[in-house]
Each structure stands twice: as structure tokens, then as C-alpha cells.
Amino acid sequence: MADDYYVQNNSNSDDSEVELNLSSPELKGYLSKWTNYIHGWQPRFIVLKDGTLSYYKSEQDSDFGCRGAISLQKATIKSHEFDECRFDVAIGQNVWYLRAETPEDKLNWIEVLQSYKTDIPETVSLRRHGSTISLQSNTLSTASGSSLKRVSRGLREKLHEIETFRDILYGQIDTLQRYFDALHTKNEDQPPLDLGDGLKPIDFRGEAITFRETTAGVIITLQHCLDIISQKEESFKKKLDKEQERRRKAEEQYRLCKDELSKNRNSVIPGPDLEEGPHSTIPEDEFFDAVETGLDKIEEDRQLRVRLKYQSQQSQISNAGSLHSPNAESEDEIPKLAEDFGTGAQAKSHKLWPEIDRICTEQLTQARQGVGEDGNGWQLFADEGEMKMYRREEEVDGMVIDPLKSCHVVKGVTAREMCHYFFDPAYRNDWETTLEDVQIVDNVAPDTLVFLQTYKRIWPASQRDALFWSHMRRITDNVDTGANDVWVVCNHSNQNEEYPPANQGKCVRIYLTVILVCQTYLTPGKDSKTATRDDLTCKITYCSTVNPGGWAPATVLRAIYKKEYPKFLKRFTGYVVDQCKAKPIMY
């Protein structure tokens, strides 16, 4: 975002304070500002005026008061060591991390900001600034206990000063009045004075009376103000006590939070350098520990939701026991995609169809190959009964994209049921715990959809999203001998001009290719009409290649994959078994 900055000068103003402000450079425009570890970098409208740097959520919000401000008189302005577009503005523990769109914009900002540290005196007024002063500013703040004490003490001192000046003014009025009276008496019998320079003699008596009445009015008004302030002093004291107590509690809360952060993150408050990024300074072991903790928390939340859902279902069954048999099967319980469907003219006429057909064919061929047949050196990294997982270590431009192949066998479900729950977005949030949002971008056909998925942010990793088409089909090439039927779901990333990868501070785009191949096997002697769920066996092959994007360390990604992929496959297959066990079989 280009910065809109300008310099104003005005030497004709009669207001010296305004002259000083206008002779100083002013700057305004959009910069990226680090907000927090949840939202990362966000665009903010930054205004520099009268030695104060303020920011707003947008230019339209600049008329409603700033969200924060820093006085530059005592600020430290530092260019980042590696990021050529970033600079930091700090006063003590209050640090603003800012990024310009180009290095040139950054230099412009730094040059003007630095000029305030040398050119602007301490007495520059802030009263003409077009926003309220933030509590983060080092100017006088009502949230500061020491500032409140100074205000209270200064108010009492000024009251005493006003009373002193009032007494002096009384004495001066009496003295001046005697001078006027004496001068008037002396000039009554003498010719008019020649004052020179065109001045005319005045009526000292009349002027003396006018002066006395005017000053009497000033003194009466001043006394009235003193009385009001004295009456409010007790109210001010009570407010001061409340503010001091509020500050004490806030400082205690801040200290506790800082101590907790110190224990968990080596005494460093999280900033942009401790997040996933090209200049991240967080150690790999801490990065892994933090991500692992976040994923574990998500899994705990999922298990809690499952328990609550189960308890609710049991309660409903108990309440309706006399009306419905728990083992009864109805047509309403058949999944909504139970009707047979195939790839029709609607899908084949779509511009994505050539790519969809080609990728599905290629991925199916690779999935059917054994782990020792393609000569690519698959490594077994998880062996849990019927489930085995293999991977190959591959990197592109330093980013881990290890291909994965998993083989699993599940009892009691069919291939179509397994693919149905994997494909249908209505169920995805039930088994994919890291999803934050699923959006259907394009409805190509009943068996082909284009999705934009946004994943939950897990600190310190950046938030991610994925744009991909998903296609489900039945395979009828009779290659898989002995299988009753074969179904696949293939997902592959694609480009869409309406949904480009987000800019910095938003989501990092994931690029993926995934295929789920499922085969149904029946107990010998059974067919699809006579088989029960006890006669069903589903053989699963799951292959994926994922480029996570971003800057996560390779060792961290591989450690997470090793732990999370087996959990994912067991969670998904277990979910399908639970969903299907009381429903009619779907082939």
C-alpha cells in the first residue's frame, strides 16, 4: 500500500503554536501493523501529526478517534535487520511493529519520524490533533496513577496561586484607585495636559470608576470559580482513588500474564519475530511444542463434543423408547447421496473436467501400486494393526512435501459409504477437527465440487487455507479382482481468480493432491442383497502430497505429520463406522 505523505509549511500564521506544527512534516497512509498472534499483520491507517503517531482501523474511522498513539519525542525508531520493508517504533514496553509495502516507503516513513526526535521541542501542543489521545501515549494519561497524583497536586497548588493573585490584585486595585483619585483632584484646577503623539486627555475619574467595576467583576467571577473547584475537590479525590485502584489491579494482572509468558516462552512477549515467518527467531523445539499443544487442545475439544453429542442421543433414545425401536431402520436414515450417480454431461462440459479426469486417473494408478513396486523408497513410519503408513522425504525450495501412502482395513462399512462421508461437506466438520470454515466455490456436478477451506490458526504457525476441486466416482475397470465395488474421492488444488492466495497477514495457501481409494469385499457366499454389516470389509488406500506453504521448519512438519496422520485416519474411519452402523447399507 503506497503511503500518502505530504509536508506542510506556513510562515504567515499568527498562532506561533500552529506555525510550529505546520512547519513540521506530516505523514499519513496505510501500513501493515502487527496486531497479535491470532490476527497477525493487518492493514491500518497511520497518521503522523504534531509529533504524535496514531493509527486507525481504516481511513473512514479516522473521524471517530484513534485506536492508539505514540509520542515520538522519546520513541525509538528502528529498521528491521532482515525485513527490508519493516520498522519498529517503541517507547519502553510499548512496541509498534510496522511494515510498508516497499523499501522506499519504509525509508520515507523512518526519515520523517526521525525528524521529530531532533526538531520538535518538548512544548509542542497536541490540542490541534484530530483524534483523542490514546492511553498508550506517553503524554498525560488518565490511566496513569502518577499522572493522576500530579494532576491532584497541581490543582491544589494552582488554587493557592489563584488565591494569592487575587489578594495581589485587590491591593493593586486599591493603589491604582488612589492614583486615579489623586490625579483627578490635581488636574481639576489646571489646564488639560498635553500628552503628545495625538493623545487626548481622558476623564481619569470616569476611567477609574470603569476600571474598578471591571476588576470587581473579574474578582467575583474568579471567586465563584474557586468555590466550584473547592466543592468538586472531594469528588476529584474519590475518582482519583478509584483510578488508582483500577490501575493497581491492571498492573497486577499484567505482571501475572507476563510471568506466565516468561515461564512458557523464555521471558519474551510474542511478537512477529516469534511467529512463523521468514525471519522467525523461535527455536524449532519450541515451535513444535507450541503447535503440538494447540493440536492437542483441538482434539480435547472434539472429544468433549463427541461425549456431549452421545449423551444427548442417549437421552433422546430413552425418552422415545416406547414410540420407536432403537434398531428400526427407515428410509429417512439413508444418507442423502444414497441414490446412484455418475459423471454426466454437466461435469464433462465444465472447463475443469479435462484436468479432473487426468488427475484422477494418474492418482488411481499410483495408489494401486504397492509401496515396493514403484522403486521410490517408501519408508514405514506407523504400523498399528491393520493400518500402515509410508512416506518419502521430498522437499521443494526447502519446503517439506513428503508424499504419504496409507493402507487400512475397516469392518462394517462399504467403499461408497467411506467415500460419501469423505466427499460430502455436510459431514466434514464432524471429523476434520482443524477446519474453521468450508465454502463451496463452484458446484460443478453432484459428484464434483470446488471448495475453499480455511483452517484454524495454531500458534505460532500462520493460518492456512486451501482451494481445491473434489471429485467422487465409481471405478468400473475391473482391475481390482475380488472387490464387490471400488469408489474413489480425489482432491486437487486449482487456481481461481476470484479467490487468489491472500496477501501477507492473512492465510497461507496450501497446495494439495489427495486420493482416497476404497474397495468393498463381502464374506464368501454373500452378495449385496444378502450381506449384513458383519459381512462387509472395506480396504482403504489413502495417498496425499501436501505443500503447506509458509516457513514452518522441516523437522517440525515431519514430526507433526508422524503424529497427526495416524490420528486423522483412525478418527475419520471411526466416524464413518459410527455413522453407518444403524443405517441401511449403501453400495
Coordinates of C-alpha atoms in Angstrom, one line a residue:
M1 CA 0.0 0.0 0.0
A2 CA 1.5 3.2 -1.1
D3 CA 1.9 5.8 1.6
D4 CA 0.2 9.1 1.0
Y5 CA 2.6 11.6 2.8
Y6 CA 3.0 15.3 2.5
V7 CA 4.9 18.2 4.1
Q8 CA 3.2 21.5 5.0
N9 CA 4.8 24.8 5.8
N10 CA 3.1 28.1 6.8
S11 CA 5.0 31.1 8.0
N12 CA 2.1 33.6 7.9
S13 CA 0.1 32.2 10.8
D14 CA -0.3 34.5 13.8
D15 CA -0.5 31.5 16.1
S16 CA 3.1 30.5 17.0
E17 CA 1.9 27.1 18.1
V18 CA 0.3 26.4 14.8
E19 CA 3.3 27.7 13.0
L20 CA 5.4 25.2 14.8
N21 CA 3.1 22.3 13.9
L22 CA 2.7 23.2 10.3
S23 CA 6.5 23.7 9.8
S24 CA 6.9 20.1 10.8
P25 CA 6.4 17.3 8.3
E26 CA 3.1 15.3 8.4
L27 CA 2.6 11.8 7.1
K28 CA -0.5 9.6 6.7
G29 CA -1.3 6.4 4.8
Y30 CA -1.7 2.6 5.2
L31 CA 0.9 0.4 6.7
S32 CA 0.7 -3.2 7.9
K33 CA 0.7 -3.3 11.7
W34 CA 1.3 -6.4 13.8
T35 CA -1.8 -6.8 15.9
N36 CA -1.5 -10.1 17.8
Y37 CA -0.6 -13.8 17.3
I38 CA -4.2 -14.6 16.3
H39 CA -4.7 -12.0 13.5
G40 CA -1.0 -11.3 12.6
W41 CA -0.4 -8.4 10.2
Q42 CA -3.3 -6.2 9.5
P43 CA -3.6 -3.0 7.4
R44 CA -4.0 0.1 9.5
F45 CA -4.4 3.8 8.6
I46 CA -1.4 5.6 10.2
V47 CA -1.3 9.4 10.8
L48 CA 1.7 11.4 11.9
K49 CA 0.8 14.9 13.1
D50 CA 2.2 17.3 15.8
G51 CA 4.8 14.8 16.9
T52 CA 2.2 12.0 17.6
L53 CA 1.9 8.8 15.6
S54 CA -1.7 7.5 15.7
Y55 CA -3.4 4.6 14.0
Y56 CA -6.9 3.8 12.9
K57 CA -8.5 0.6 11.6
S58 CA -9.2 2.5 8.3
E59 CA -9.2 6.0 6.9
Q60 CA -13.0 6.1 7.2
D61 CA -12.6 5.6 11.0
S62 CA -10.2 8.5 11.4
D63 CA -13.0 10.8 12.4
F64 CA -14.0 8.7 15.4
G65 CA -10.8 8.6 17.5
C66 CA -7.6 6.7 17.1
R67 CA -7.0 3.2 18.4
G68 CA -3.6 4.0 19.7
A69 CA -1.0 6.8 19.7
I70 CA 2.7 7.2 20.5
S71 CA 4.5 10.5 21.1
L72 CA 7.7 10.5 19.1
Q73 CA 9.7 12.8 21.4
K74 CA 11.0 9.8 23.4
A75 CA 10.4 7.0 20.9
T76 CA 12.9 4.6 19.4
I77 CA 12.6 4.1 15.7
K78 CA 14.4 1.1 14.4
S79 CA 14.7 -0.5 11.0
H80 CA 14.4 -4.3 11.0
E81 CA 17.7 -6.2 10.4
F82 CA 16.4 -8.6 7.7
D83 CA 12.9 -7.5 6.6
E84 CA 13.6 -4.6 4.2
C85 CA 10.0 -3.3 4.5
R86 CA 9.6 -3.4 8.3
F87 CA 10.4 -0.9 11.1
D88 CA 9.6 -0.7 14.8
V89 CA 8.5 2.3 16.9
A90 CA 8.9 1.7 20.6
I91 CA 8.5 3.5 23.9
G92 CA 9.6 1.2 26.7
Q93 CA 7.5 -2.0 26.5
N94 CA 5.0 -0.4 24.1
V95 CA 6.2 -1.5 20.6
W96 CA 4.6 -1.0 17.3
Y97 CA 5.7 -3.4 14.5
L98 CA 5.0 -1.8 11.2
R99 CA 5.6 -2.8 7.5
A100 CA 5.5 -0.7 4.4
E101 CA 4.7 -2.0 1.0
T102 CA 8.1 -1.2 -0.4
P103 CA 11.5 -0.4 1.0
E104 CA 11.2 3.2 -0.4
D105 CA 8.0 3.8 1.5
K106 CA 9.7 2.5 4.7
L107 CA 12.6 4.9 4.3
N108 CA 10.2 7.8 3.8
W109 CA 8.4 7.0 7.0
I110 CA 11.6 6.5 9.0
E111 CA 13.1 9.7 7.7
V112 CA 10.1 11.8 8.7
L113 CA 9.6 10.0 12.1
Q114 CA 13.3 10.5 13.0
S115 CA 13.0 14.3 12.3
Y116 CA 10.6 14.6 15.2
K117 CA 13.2 13.3 17.6
T118 CA 15.5 16.2 16.8
D119 CA 13.4 19.1 15.5
I120 CA 10.3 19.1 17.8
P121 CA 10.7 20.7 21.2
E122 CA 9.0 19.3 24.3
T123 CA 6.4 22.1 24.3
V124 CA 4.7 21.1 21.1
S125 CA 1.0 21.3 21.6
L126 CA -1.2 18.3 20.9
R127 CA -4.5 20.2 21.2
R128 CA -4.9 20.5 17.4
H129 CA -4.5 16.8 16.7
G130 CA -7.6 15.4 15.1
S131 CA -8.2 12.5 17.5
T132 CA -8.4 11.6 21.1
I133 CA -5.1 10.8 22.8
S134 CA -4.6 7.1 23.4
L135 CA -4.0 5.5 26.7
Q136 CA -0.8 4.1 25.1
S137 CA 0.6 7.5 24.6
N138 CA 3.4 8.8 26.9
T139 CA 1.5 12.1 27.1
L140 CA -0.5 12.8 30.2
S141 CA -3.0 9.9 30.6
T142 CA -5.9 9.5 32.9
A143 CA -4.9 5.8 33.3
S144 CA -1.6 6.7 34.9
G145 CA -1.5 6.7 38.7
S146 CA 1.5 9.0 38.8
S147 CA -0.2 11.4 36.3
L148 CA -3.3 11.5 38.5
K149 CA -1.2 12.3 41.5
R150 CA 0.5 15.1 39.6
V151 CA -2.9 16.4 38.5
S152 CA -4.3 16.4 42.0
R153 CA -1.2 18.0 43.5
G154 CA -1.0 20.6 40.7
L155 CA -4.7 21.5 41.1
R156 CA -4.2 22.3 44.8
E157 CA -1.1 24.4 44.0
K158 CA -2.9 26.3 41.3
L159 CA -5.8 27.0 43.7
H160 CA -3.4 28.5 46.2
E161 CA -1.7 30.5 43.4
I162 CA -5.1 31.9 42.2
E163 CA -5.9 33.0 45.8
T164 CA -2.5 34.7 46.1
F165 CA -3.0 36.5 42.7
R166 CA -6.5 37.5 43.9
D167 CA -5.1 39.2 47.0
I168 CA -2.4 40.9 45.0
L169 CA -5.0 42.1 42.5
Y170 CA -7.0 43.5 45.4
G171 CA -4.0 45.5 46.6
Q172 CA -3.2 46.7 43.1
I173 CA -6.7 47.9 42.5
D174 CA -6.7 49.9 45.7
T175 CA -3.4 51.5 44.9
L176 CA -4.4 52.3 41.3
Q177 CA -7.7 53.7 42.6
R178 CA -5.8 56.2 44.9
Y179 CA -3.6 57.2 42.0
F180 CA -6.6 57.9 39.8
D181 CA -8.4 59.9 42.5
A182 CA -5.3 61.9 43.3
L183 CA -4.6 62.6 39.6
H184 CA -8.2 63.7 39.1
T185 CA -8.1 66.1 42.0
K186 CA -4.8 67.6 40.9
N187 CA -6.0 68.3 37.4
E188 CA -9.3 69.8 38.3
D189 CA -7.9 73.4 38.5
Q190 CA -5.2 73.1 35.8
P191 CA -5.3 73.3 32.1
P192 CA -5.6 70.0 30.1
L193 CA -2.4 68.0 29.9
D194 CA -0.7 67.8 26.5
L195 CA 0.2 64.1 26.2
G196 CA 1.7 64.4 22.8
D197 CA 1.6 61.9 19.9
G198 CA -2.0 62.9 19.2
L199 CA -3.3 61.6 22.6
K200 CA -6.2 63.4 24.2
P201 CA -6.6 64.0 27.9
I202 CA -9.0 61.5 29.5
D203 CA -11.5 61.6 32.2
F204 CA -9.5 60.0 35.0
R205 CA -12.5 59.9 37.2
G206 CA -14.7 58.0 34.7
E207 CA -11.9 55.6 33.8
A208 CA -11.1 54.9 37.4
I209 CA -14.8 54.0 38.1
T210 CA -14.9 51.8 35.0
F211 CA -11.6 50.1 35.9
R212 CA -12.9 49.4 39.4
E213 CA -16.2 47.9 38.3
T214 CA -14.4 45.7 35.7
T215 CA -11.9 44.3 38.1
A216 CA -14.6 43.8 40.7
G217 CA -16.4 41.7 38.2
V218 CA -13.3 39.7 37.4
I219 CA -12.6 39.0 41.1
I220 CA -16.2 38.0 41.8
T221 CA -16.1 35.5 38.8
L222 CA -12.8 34.2 40.0
Q223 CA -14.1 33.7 43.5
H224 CA -17.1 31.8 42.1
C225 CA -14.7 29.5 40.1
L226 CA -12.7 28.9 43.3
D227 CA -15.8 28.0 45.2
I228 CA -16.9 25.5 42.5
I229 CA -13.5 23.9 42.3
S230 CA -13.3 23.6 46.1
Q231 CA -16.7 21.9 46.1
K232 CA -15.5 19.4 43.4
E233 CA -12.2 18.6 45.1
E234 CA -13.8 15.8 47.2
S235 CA -15.3 14.3 44.1
F236 CA -12.0 14.5 42.3
K237 CA -10.3 12.7 45.2
K238 CA -12.8 9.8 45.1
K239 CA -12.3 9.5 41.3
L240 CA -8.5 9.5 41.8
D241 CA -8.8 6.8 44.4
K242 CA -10.9 4.6 42.0
E243 CA -8.5 5.2 39.2
Q244 CA -5.5 4.3 41.3
E245 CA -7.2 1.1 42.5
R246 CA -8.1 0.2 38.9
R247 CA -4.5 0.8 37.8
R248 CA -3.2 -1.3 40.7
K249 CA -5.4 -4.3 39.6
A250 CA -4.4 -3.8 35.9
E251 CA -0.7 -3.8 36.8
E252 CA -1.1 -6.9 38.9
Q253 CA -2.9 -8.7 36.1
Y254 CA -0.2 -7.6 33.6
R255 CA 2.5 -8.8 36.0
L256 CA 0.8 -12.3 36.3
C257 CA 0.4 -12.5 32.5
K258 CA 4.0 -11.5 31.9
D259 CA 5.2 -14.1 34.5
E260 CA 3.2 -16.8 32.8
L261 CA 4.6 -15.8 29.3
S262 CA 8.1 -15.8 30.8
K263 CA 7.7 -19.3 32.0
N264 CA 6.4 -20.6 28.7
R265 CA 8.4 -18.5 26.2
N266 CA 11.7 -17.6 27.7
S267 CA 10.5 -14.3 29.1
V268 CA 9.7 -12.9 25.7
I269 CA 6.2 -11.4 24.9
P270 CA 5.1 -12.9 21.5
G271 CA 5.7 -10.6 18.5
P272 CA 6.1 -11.0 14.8
D273 CA 9.6 -12.4 15.2
L274 CA 8.3 -15.2 17.3
E275 CA 5.7 -16.4 14.7
E276 CA 6.1 -18.5 11.7
G277 CA 7.8 -16.3 9.1
P278 CA 11.0 -15.7 7.0
H279 CA 12.7 -14.0 10.0
S280 CA 11.3 -16.1 12.8
T281 CA 13.6 -16.4 15.8
I282 CA 11.6 -19.1 17.7
P283 CA 13.6 -22.3 18.2
E284 CA 12.4 -25.4 16.4
D285 CA 11.7 -27.4 19.6
E286 CA 9.5 -24.5 21.0
F287 CA 7.8 -24.2 17.6
F288 CA 6.9 -27.9 17.7
D289 CA 5.8 -27.9 21.3
A290 CA 3.5 -24.9 20.7
V291 CA 1.9 -26.5 17.7
E292 CA 1.6 -29.9 19.4
T293 CA -0.1 -28.2 22.4
G294 CA -2.6 -26.4 20.1
L295 CA -3.5 -29.6 18.2
D296 CA -3.9 -31.5 21.5
K297 CA -6.3 -28.8 22.7
I298 CA -8.4 -29.1 19.5
E299 CA -8.5 -32.8 19.9
E300 CA -9.7 -32.4 23.5
D301 CA -12.4 -30.1 22.4
R302 CA -13.5 -32.6 19.8
Q303 CA -13.7 -35.5 22.3
L304 CA -15.8 -33.3 24.6
R305 CA -18.2 -32.5 21.8
V306 CA -18.5 -36.2 20.9
R307 CA -19.3 -37.1 24.5
L308 CA -21.9 -34.4 24.8
K309 CA -23.5 -35.5 21.5
Y310 CA -23.6 -39.1 22.6
Q311 CA -25.2 -38.2 25.9
S312 CA -27.8 -36.1 24.0
Q313 CA -28.6 -39.0 21.7
Q314 CA -28.9 -41.5 24.6
S315 CA -31.3 -39.1 26.3
Q316 CA -33.4 -38.8 23.1
I317 CA -33.5 -42.6 22.7
S318 CA -34.6 -43.1 26.3
N319 CA -37.4 -40.5 26.0
A320 CA -38.7 -42.0 22.8
G321 CA -38.2 -45.7 23.7
S322 CA -41.8 -46.5 23.8
L323 CA -42.5 -44.9 20.4
H324 CA -39.6 -46.2 18.3
S325 CA -37.5 -49.2 18.3
P326 CA -33.8 -48.3 18.5
N327 CA -33.0 -50.9 15.9
A328 CA -35.6 -49.8 13.4
E329 CA -34.4 -48.7 10.0
S330 CA -36.2 -46.2 7.9
E331 CA -35.7 -44.8 4.5
D332 CA -35.2 -41.4 6.1
E333 CA -32.0 -42.6 7.6
I334 CA -30.4 -43.4 4.3
P335 CA -27.6 -40.8 3.6
K336 CA -28.7 -38.2 1.2
L337 CA -26.3 -39.3 -1.6
A338 CA -27.6 -42.9 -1.4
E339 CA -29.1 -42.5 -4.9
D340 CA -26.7 -43.7 -7.6
F341 CA -24.9 -41.0 -9.5
G342 CA -22.1 -40.8 -12.1
T343 CA -20.3 -38.3 -14.1
G344 CA -22.7 -36.8 -16.5
A345 CA -22.7 -34.2 -19.2
Q346 CA -22.8 -31.4 -16.6
A347 CA -19.4 -32.3 -15.3
K348 CA -17.8 -33.2 -18.7
S349 CA -18.7 -29.8 -20.2
H350 CA -17.0 -27.9 -17.4
K351 CA -13.7 -26.3 -18.1
L352 CA -12.1 -28.2 -15.2
W353 CA -13.1 -31.6 -16.5
P354 CA -10.0 -32.5 -18.5
E355 CA -7.8 -31.8 -15.5
I356 CA -10.1 -33.7 -13.2
D357 CA -10.2 -36.8 -15.3
R358 CA -6.5 -36.8 -15.9
I359 CA -5.5 -36.2 -12.3
C360 CA -8.0 -38.9 -11.0
T361 CA -6.6 -41.5 -13.5
E362 CA -3.0 -40.7 -12.6
Q363 CA -3.6 -40.8 -8.8
L364 CA -5.6 -44.0 -9.0
T365 CA -2.7 -45.7 -10.9
Q366 CA -0.2 -44.6 -8.3
A367 CA -2.5 -45.6 -5.4
R368 CA -2.8 -49.2 -6.8
Q369 CA 0.9 -49.6 -6.9
G370 CA 2.5 -51.4 -3.9
V371 CA 5.0 -49.5 -1.8
G372 CA 7.8 -51.6 -3.2
E373 CA 6.7 -51.6 -6.8
D374 CA 7.4 -48.0 -7.9
G375 CA 11.0 -48.1 -6.6
N376 CA 10.6 -44.7 -4.9
G377 CA 11.8 -45.8 -1.5
W378 CA 8.8 -45.7 0.8
Q379 CA 9.6 -45.6 4.5
L380 CA 7.2 -47.2 7.0
F381 CA 6.6 -44.7 9.9
A382 CA 3.4 -46.0 11.5
D383 CA 2.3 -49.6 12.0
E384 CA -0.9 -50.0 14.1
G385 CA -2.6 -53.3 13.3
E386 CA -4.5 -53.1 10.1
M387 CA -3.2 -49.6 9.5
K388 CA 0.2 -49.0 7.9
M389 CA 1.6 -45.6 6.8
Y390 CA 4.5 -44.9 4.5
R391 CA 6.2 -41.7 3.3
R392 CA 9.0 -40.5 1.1
E393 CA 11.1 -37.5 2.1
E394 CA 10.9 -34.8 -0.5
E395 CA 11.4 -31.0 -0.5
V396 CA 10.7 -28.2 -3.0
D397 CA 12.6 -25.0 -2.4
G398 CA 13.3 -26.1 1.2
M399 CA 9.6 -26.8 1.9
V400 CA 8.6 -30.3 3.0
I401 CA 6.1 -32.0 0.6
D402 CA 6.7 -35.6 1.7
P403 CA 4.2 -37.9 -0.2
L404 CA 2.2 -40.2 2.1
K405 CA 0.6 -43.5 1.4
S406 CA -1.6 -45.3 4.0
C407 CA -3.3 -48.7 3.9
H408 CA -6.1 -49.6 6.2
V409 CA -8.9 -52.2 6.6
V410 CA -12.2 -51.3 8.3
K411 CA -15.1 -53.7 9.1
G412 CA -18.8 -53.0 8.7
V413 CA -18.8 -50.3 6.0
T414 CA -18.7 -50.2 2.2
A415 CA -16.4 -48.3 -0.1
R416 CA -19.2 -45.9 -1.2
E417 CA -20.1 -45.1 2.4
M418 CA -16.5 -44.3 3.2
C419 CA -16.1 -42.0 0.1
H420 CA -19.5 -40.5 0.7
Y421 CA -18.6 -39.1 4.2
F422 CA -15.2 -38.1 2.9
F423 CA -16.6 -36.1 0.0
D424 CA -19.8 -34.6 1.4
P425 CA -19.2 -31.1 3.0
A426 CA -22.2 -31.6 5.3
Y427 CA -20.1 -34.0 7.5
R428 CA -16.6 -32.6 7.1
N429 CA -16.6 -30.5 10.3
D430 CA -17.6 -33.6 12.2
W431 CA -14.3 -35.5 11.5
E432 CA -11.9 -32.8 10.3
T433 CA -11.1 -31.0 13.6
T434 CA -8.8 -28.3 12.3
L435 CA -11.4 -26.8 9.9
E436 CA -12.6 -23.3 10.7
D437 CA -14.8 -22.7 7.6
V438 CA -15.8 -24.7 4.4
Q439 CA -17.1 -22.7 1.4
I440 CA -18.4 -24.2 -1.8
V441 CA -16.9 -22.1 -4.6
D442 CA -18.3 -23.9 -7.6
N443 CA -20.9 -26.7 -7.9
V444 CA -19.6 -28.4 -11.0
A445 CA -21.9 -31.5 -10.6
P446 CA -23.4 -33.7 -7.9
D447 CA -20.1 -35.6 -7.7
T448 CA -17.8 -32.7 -8.2
L449 CA -17.4 -29.6 -6.1
V450 CA -14.8 -26.8 -5.7
F451 CA -14.0 -25.9 -2.0
L452 CA -12.3 -23.1 -0.2
Q453 CA -11.3 -24.4 3.2
T454 CA -9.9 -22.2 6.0
Y455 CA -8.1 -24.0 8.8
K456 CA -7.9 -22.9 12.4
R457 CA -4.9 -20.8 13.5
I458 CA -2.5 -22.8 15.7
W459 CA 0.2 -20.6 17.2
P460 CA 2.9 -20.0 16.2
A461 CA 2.1 -21.3 12.8
S462 CA 0.3 -19.0 10.3
Q463 CA -3.3 -19.6 9.5
R464 CA -3.8 -21.5 6.2
D465 CA -6.4 -22.1 3.6
A466 CA -6.8 -24.4 0.6
L467 CA -8.7 -24.0 -2.7
F468 CA -9.3 -27.4 -4.5
W469 CA -11.8 -29.4 -6.5
S470 CA -13.1 -32.7 -5.1
H471 CA -14.4 -35.4 -7.3
M472 CA -16.1 -38.7 -6.3
R473 CA -16.6 -41.6 -8.8
R474 CA -17.2 -45.3 -9.0
I475 CA -14.4 -47.3 -10.7
T476 CA -15.6 -49.9 -13.2
D477 CA -12.4 -51.0 -14.9
N478 CA -12.4 -54.5 -13.2
V479 CA -8.8 -54.2 -12.2
D480 CA -9.4 -54.9 -8.5
T481 CA -10.3 -58.6 -8.7
G482 CA -12.4 -59.9 -5.9
A483 CA -13.8 -56.5 -4.9
N484 CA -17.6 -56.0 -5.0
D485 CA -17.1 -52.3 -5.9
V486 CA -14.5 -49.6 -5.9
W487 CA -15.0 -45.9 -5.2
V488 CA -12.6 -43.0 -5.1
V489 CA -12.5 -39.4 -4.0
C490 CA -9.8 -37.2 -5.5
N491 CA -8.9 -33.7 -4.3
H492 CA -6.5 -31.4 -6.2
S493 CA -5.6 -27.7 -5.8
N494 CA -6.6 -25.3 -8.5
Q495 CA -6.5 -21.6 -9.3
N496 CA -9.4 -19.2 -9.2
E497 CA -9.1 -15.5 -10.0
E498 CA -11.9 -14.7 -7.6
Y499 CA -10.2 -16.5 -4.7
P500 CA -6.4 -15.7 -5.0
P501 CA -3.9 -16.6 -2.3
A502 CA -4.3 -14.0 0.5
N503 CA -1.8 -11.2 1.0
Q504 CA 0.6 -11.1 3.9
G505 CA -1.1 -11.1 7.3
K506 CA -3.9 -13.3 6.0
C507 CA -3.9 -17.1 5.3
V508 CA -1.0 -19.0 3.7
R509 CA -2.3 -21.1 0.8
I510 CA -1.9 -24.9 1.0
Y511 CA -1.5 -26.9 -2.3
L512 CA -2.5 -30.5 -2.2
T513 CA -3.3 -33.6 -4.1
V514 CA -5.2 -36.3 -2.3
I515 CA -6.9 -39.6 -3.3
L516 CA -9.0 -41.9 -1.2
V517 CA -9.4 -45.4 -2.8
C518 CA -11.9 -47.7 -1.2
Q519 CA -12.8 -51.3 -2.1
T520 CA -15.7 -53.3 -0.7
Y521 CA -15.2 -57.0 0.0
L522 CA -18.0 -59.4 1.0
T523 CA -17.9 -62.6 3.0
P524 CA -17.7 -65.6 0.5
G525 CA -21.2 -66.8 -0.4
K526 CA -22.8 -63.4 0.2
D527 CA -23.9 -60.8 -2.2
S528 CA -25.1 -57.2 -1.9
K529 CA -28.7 -58.3 -1.3
T530 CA -28.0 -60.9 1.4
A531 CA -24.9 -59.4 3.2
T532 CA -25.2 -57.7 6.6
R533 CA -22.7 -55.3 8.0
D534 CA -20.9 -58.2 9.6
D535 CA -20.1 -59.4 6.1
L536 CA -18.6 -56.1 5.0
T537 CA -14.9 -55.3 4.8
C538 CA -13.5 -52.0 3.3
K539 CA -10.0 -51.8 2.1
I540 CA -8.7 -48.3 2.1
T541 CA -5.7 -46.7 0.4
Y542 CA -5.1 -43.0 1.2
C543 CA -2.4 -41.1 -0.7
S544 CA -1.6 -37.4 -0.3
T545 CA 1.0 -34.8 -1.3
V546 CA 0.7 -31.5 0.5
N547 CA 2.8 -28.4 0.2
P548 CA 1.9 -26.4 3.4
G549 CA 3.5 -23.2 2.2
G550 CA 4.8 -20.7 4.7
W551 CA 8.1 -21.1 6.6
A552 CA 7.5 -23.9 9.1
P553 CA 10.7 -25.8 9.9
A554 CA 11.1 -29.1 8.0
T555 CA 11.9 -31.1 11.2
V556 CA 8.7 -29.7 12.8
L557 CA 6.5 -30.6 9.9
R558 CA 7.8 -34.1 9.7
A559 CA 7.3 -34.6 13.5
I560 CA 3.7 -33.3 13.3
Y561 CA 2.9 -35.5 10.2
K562 CA 4.2 -38.6 12.0
K563 CA 1.9 -37.9 15.0
E564 CA -1.2 -36.5 13.3
Y565 CA -1.7 -38.6 10.1
P566 CA -2.4 -41.8 12.0
K567 CA -4.8 -40.0 14.4
F568 CA -6.5 -38.4 11.4
L569 CA -7.1 -41.7 9.6
K570 CA -8.3 -43.5 12.7
R571 CA -10.6 -40.6 13.6
F572 CA -12.2 -40.5 10.1
T573 CA -12.7 -44.2 9.7
G574 CA -14.1 -44.5 13.2
Y575 CA -16.5 -41.7 12.5
V576 CA -17.8 -43.4 9.3
V577 CA -18.3 -46.7 11.2
D578 CA -20.3 -44.9 13.9
Q579 CA -22.5 -43.1 11.3
C580 CA -23.3 -46.2 9.3
K581 CA -23.8 -48.9 11.9
A582 CA -27.6 -48.2 12.4
K583 CA -28.3 -47.3 8.8
P584 CA -29.1 -49.3 5.6
I585 CA -26.1 -50.4 3.6
M586 CA -25.2 -48.2 0.7
Y587 CA -23.3 -49.7 -2.2

